[in-house]
XYZ file of C-alpha atoms in Angstrom:
200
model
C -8.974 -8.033 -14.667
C -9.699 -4.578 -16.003
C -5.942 -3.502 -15.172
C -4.673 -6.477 -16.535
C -6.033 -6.399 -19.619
C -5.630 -2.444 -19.865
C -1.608 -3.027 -19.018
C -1.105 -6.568 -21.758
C -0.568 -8.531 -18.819
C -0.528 -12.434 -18.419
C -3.883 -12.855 -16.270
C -1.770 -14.437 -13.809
C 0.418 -11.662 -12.858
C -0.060 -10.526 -9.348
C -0.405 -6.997 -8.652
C 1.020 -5.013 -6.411
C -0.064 -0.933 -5.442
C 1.526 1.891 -4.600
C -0.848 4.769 -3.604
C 0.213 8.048 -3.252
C 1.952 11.474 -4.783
C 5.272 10.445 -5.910
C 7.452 12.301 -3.217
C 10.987 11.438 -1.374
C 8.937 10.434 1.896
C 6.993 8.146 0.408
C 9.829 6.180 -1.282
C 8.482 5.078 -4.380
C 12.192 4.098 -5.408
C 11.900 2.081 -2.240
C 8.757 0.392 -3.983
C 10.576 -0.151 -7.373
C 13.263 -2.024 -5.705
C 11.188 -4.184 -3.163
C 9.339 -5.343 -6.449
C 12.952 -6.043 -8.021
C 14.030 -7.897 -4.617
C 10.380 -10.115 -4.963
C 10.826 -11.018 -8.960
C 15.126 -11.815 -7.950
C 14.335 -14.313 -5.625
C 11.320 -15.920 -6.827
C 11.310 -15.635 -10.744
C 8.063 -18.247 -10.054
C 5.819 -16.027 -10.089
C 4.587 -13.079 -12.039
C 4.517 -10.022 -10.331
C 3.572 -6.067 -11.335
C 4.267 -3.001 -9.387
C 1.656 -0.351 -10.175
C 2.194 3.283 -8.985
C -0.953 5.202 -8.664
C 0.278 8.976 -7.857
C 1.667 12.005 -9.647
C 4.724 14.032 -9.003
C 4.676 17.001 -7.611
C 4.166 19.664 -9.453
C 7.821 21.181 -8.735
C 10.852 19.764 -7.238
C 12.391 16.198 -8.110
C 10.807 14.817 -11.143
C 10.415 10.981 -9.705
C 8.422 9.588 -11.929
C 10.922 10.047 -14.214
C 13.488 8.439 -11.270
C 11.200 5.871 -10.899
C 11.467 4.444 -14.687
C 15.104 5.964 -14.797
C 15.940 2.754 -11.671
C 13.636 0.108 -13.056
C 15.272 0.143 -16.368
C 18.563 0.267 -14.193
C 17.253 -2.883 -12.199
C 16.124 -4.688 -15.710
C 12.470 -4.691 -14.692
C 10.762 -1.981 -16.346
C 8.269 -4.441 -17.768
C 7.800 -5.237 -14.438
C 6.726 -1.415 -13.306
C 3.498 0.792 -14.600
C 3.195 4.601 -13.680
C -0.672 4.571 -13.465
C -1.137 8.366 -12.881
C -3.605 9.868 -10.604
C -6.786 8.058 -10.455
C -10.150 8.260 -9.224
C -11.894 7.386 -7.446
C -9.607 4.483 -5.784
C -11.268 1.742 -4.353
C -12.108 -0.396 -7.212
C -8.932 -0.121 -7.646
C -6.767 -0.668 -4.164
C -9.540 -3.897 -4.463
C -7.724 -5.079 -7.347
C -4.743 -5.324 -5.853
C -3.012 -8.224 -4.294
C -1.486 -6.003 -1.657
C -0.482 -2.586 -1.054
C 3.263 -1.838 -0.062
C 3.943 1.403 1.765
C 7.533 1.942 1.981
C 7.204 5.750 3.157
C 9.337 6.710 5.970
C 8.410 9.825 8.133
C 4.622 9.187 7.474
C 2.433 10.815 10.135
C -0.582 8.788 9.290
C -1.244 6.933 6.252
C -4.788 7.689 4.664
C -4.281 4.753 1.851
C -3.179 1.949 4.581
C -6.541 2.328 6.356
C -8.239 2.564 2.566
C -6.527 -0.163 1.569
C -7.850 -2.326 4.889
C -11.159 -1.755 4.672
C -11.394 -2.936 1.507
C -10.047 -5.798 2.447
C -6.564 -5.030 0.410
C -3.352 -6.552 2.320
C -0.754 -4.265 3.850
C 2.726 -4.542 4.092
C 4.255 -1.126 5.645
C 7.670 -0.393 7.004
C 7.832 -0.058 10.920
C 8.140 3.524 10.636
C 6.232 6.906 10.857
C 2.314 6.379 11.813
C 2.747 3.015 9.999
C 2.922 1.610 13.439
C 0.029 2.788 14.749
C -2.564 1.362 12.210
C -1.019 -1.982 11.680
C -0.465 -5.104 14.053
C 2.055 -7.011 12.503
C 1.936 -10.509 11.570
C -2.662 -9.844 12.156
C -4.018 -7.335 10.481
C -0.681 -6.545 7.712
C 2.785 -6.542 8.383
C 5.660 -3.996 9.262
C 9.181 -4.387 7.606
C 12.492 -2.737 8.581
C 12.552 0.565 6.843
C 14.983 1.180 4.073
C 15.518 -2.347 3.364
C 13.815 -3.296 -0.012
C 14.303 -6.999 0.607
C 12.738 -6.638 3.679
C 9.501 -6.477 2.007
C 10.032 -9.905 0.299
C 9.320 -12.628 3.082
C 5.838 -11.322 4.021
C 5.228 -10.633 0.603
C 5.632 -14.715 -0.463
C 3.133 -15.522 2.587
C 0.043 -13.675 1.331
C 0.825 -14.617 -2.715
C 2.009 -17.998 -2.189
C -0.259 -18.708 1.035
C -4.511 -18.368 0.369
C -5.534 -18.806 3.590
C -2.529 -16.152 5.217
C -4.349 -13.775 2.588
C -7.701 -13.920 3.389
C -6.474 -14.009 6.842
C -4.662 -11.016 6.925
C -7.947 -9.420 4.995
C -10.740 -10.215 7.230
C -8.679 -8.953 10.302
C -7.141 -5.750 8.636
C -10.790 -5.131 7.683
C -12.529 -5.721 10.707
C -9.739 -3.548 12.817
C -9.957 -0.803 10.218
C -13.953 -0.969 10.403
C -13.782 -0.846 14.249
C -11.256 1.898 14.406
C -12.287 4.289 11.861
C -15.362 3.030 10.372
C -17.811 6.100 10.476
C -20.062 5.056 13.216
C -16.669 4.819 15.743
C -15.564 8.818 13.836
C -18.610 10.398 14.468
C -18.659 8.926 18.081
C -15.637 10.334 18.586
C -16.087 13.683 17.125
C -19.700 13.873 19.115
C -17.245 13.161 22.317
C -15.095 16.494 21.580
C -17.999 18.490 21.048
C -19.840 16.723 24.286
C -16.611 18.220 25.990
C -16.324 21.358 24.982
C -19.847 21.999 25.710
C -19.907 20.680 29.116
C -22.603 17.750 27.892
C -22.055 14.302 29.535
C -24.601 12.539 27.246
């Protein structure tokens, strides 16, 4: 509610995240025009993309991109350039779900942040993306390059409670079990155990 109230928003609107420096790989014109593809074909309900992530500090400028094709697309009101924040969680848990349409990604950091929170994922089927989703269980994986793509999974988990909290609890439990830091320092005590020689 802080966000809402912080961007004038009607308490009902929905957000939506996008976490990460504002770089071609990551596609956050991608993100603008999955957003516009969500509010074309279903005007029902309220909807905000919010960008948390500078630009780099030389090289394309695409934050200013990023307004530059929402204003194109006729839904600047729609999109907020939140800036670098910190720290995060509060605020990937006030999300509704985070979309990740980065191609070329070797491993996300802010999917797995974003699960075990509890936050929602929809990712393209691309990069590392792959690797830390199952689709259709614990998020789901969209053809890459295809804004519209993003649209159908994102009406289950607004429109759809239960496919929400269902999506949650699973992306949260496989993100706990996979990277949690019990399971990281096992692993790390495992190199070490081998390059040492230890079995135990």
């Amino acid at each position: 509610m802080d966000l809402v109230r912080e961007l004038g928003l009607d308490e009902k609107t929905r957000l939506i995240g996008f976490f990460g420096t504002l770089i071609d790989r990551k596609r956050p014109i991608r993100f603008v025009e999955a957003i516009h593809a969500f509010c074309a074909q279903h005007p029902e309900l309220t909807i905000a993309g919010l960008l948390f992530g500078s630009p780099q500090h030389c090289g394309e400028r695409l934050d200013v991109e990023v307004t530059a094709r929402a204003h194109e697309l006729g839904i600047e009101k729609a999109i907020h350039l939140m800036g670098f924040r910190s720290p995060i969680n509060r605020l990937m848990c006030a999300m509704d779900m985070l979309l990740v349409p980065a191609i070329n990604e070797p491993f996300g950091r802010t999917l797995i942040e974003a699960m075990l929170v509890g936050t929602p994922v929809v990712a393209t089927n691309h990069g590392g993306n792959p690797e830390a989703i199952v689709d259709g269980e614990t998020g789901y994986l969209v053809e890459p390059e295809v804004p519209s793509a993003f649209v159908p999974p994102m009406v289950k988990l607004l429109k759809d409670p239960s496919e929400w909290q269902r999506v949650s609890a699973n992306a949260q439990k496989s993100a706990l079990a996979q990277y949690g830091i019990r399971p990281h320092t096992e692993k790390i005590m495992h190199i070490y155990r081998e390059l040492t020689g230890r079995t135990a």
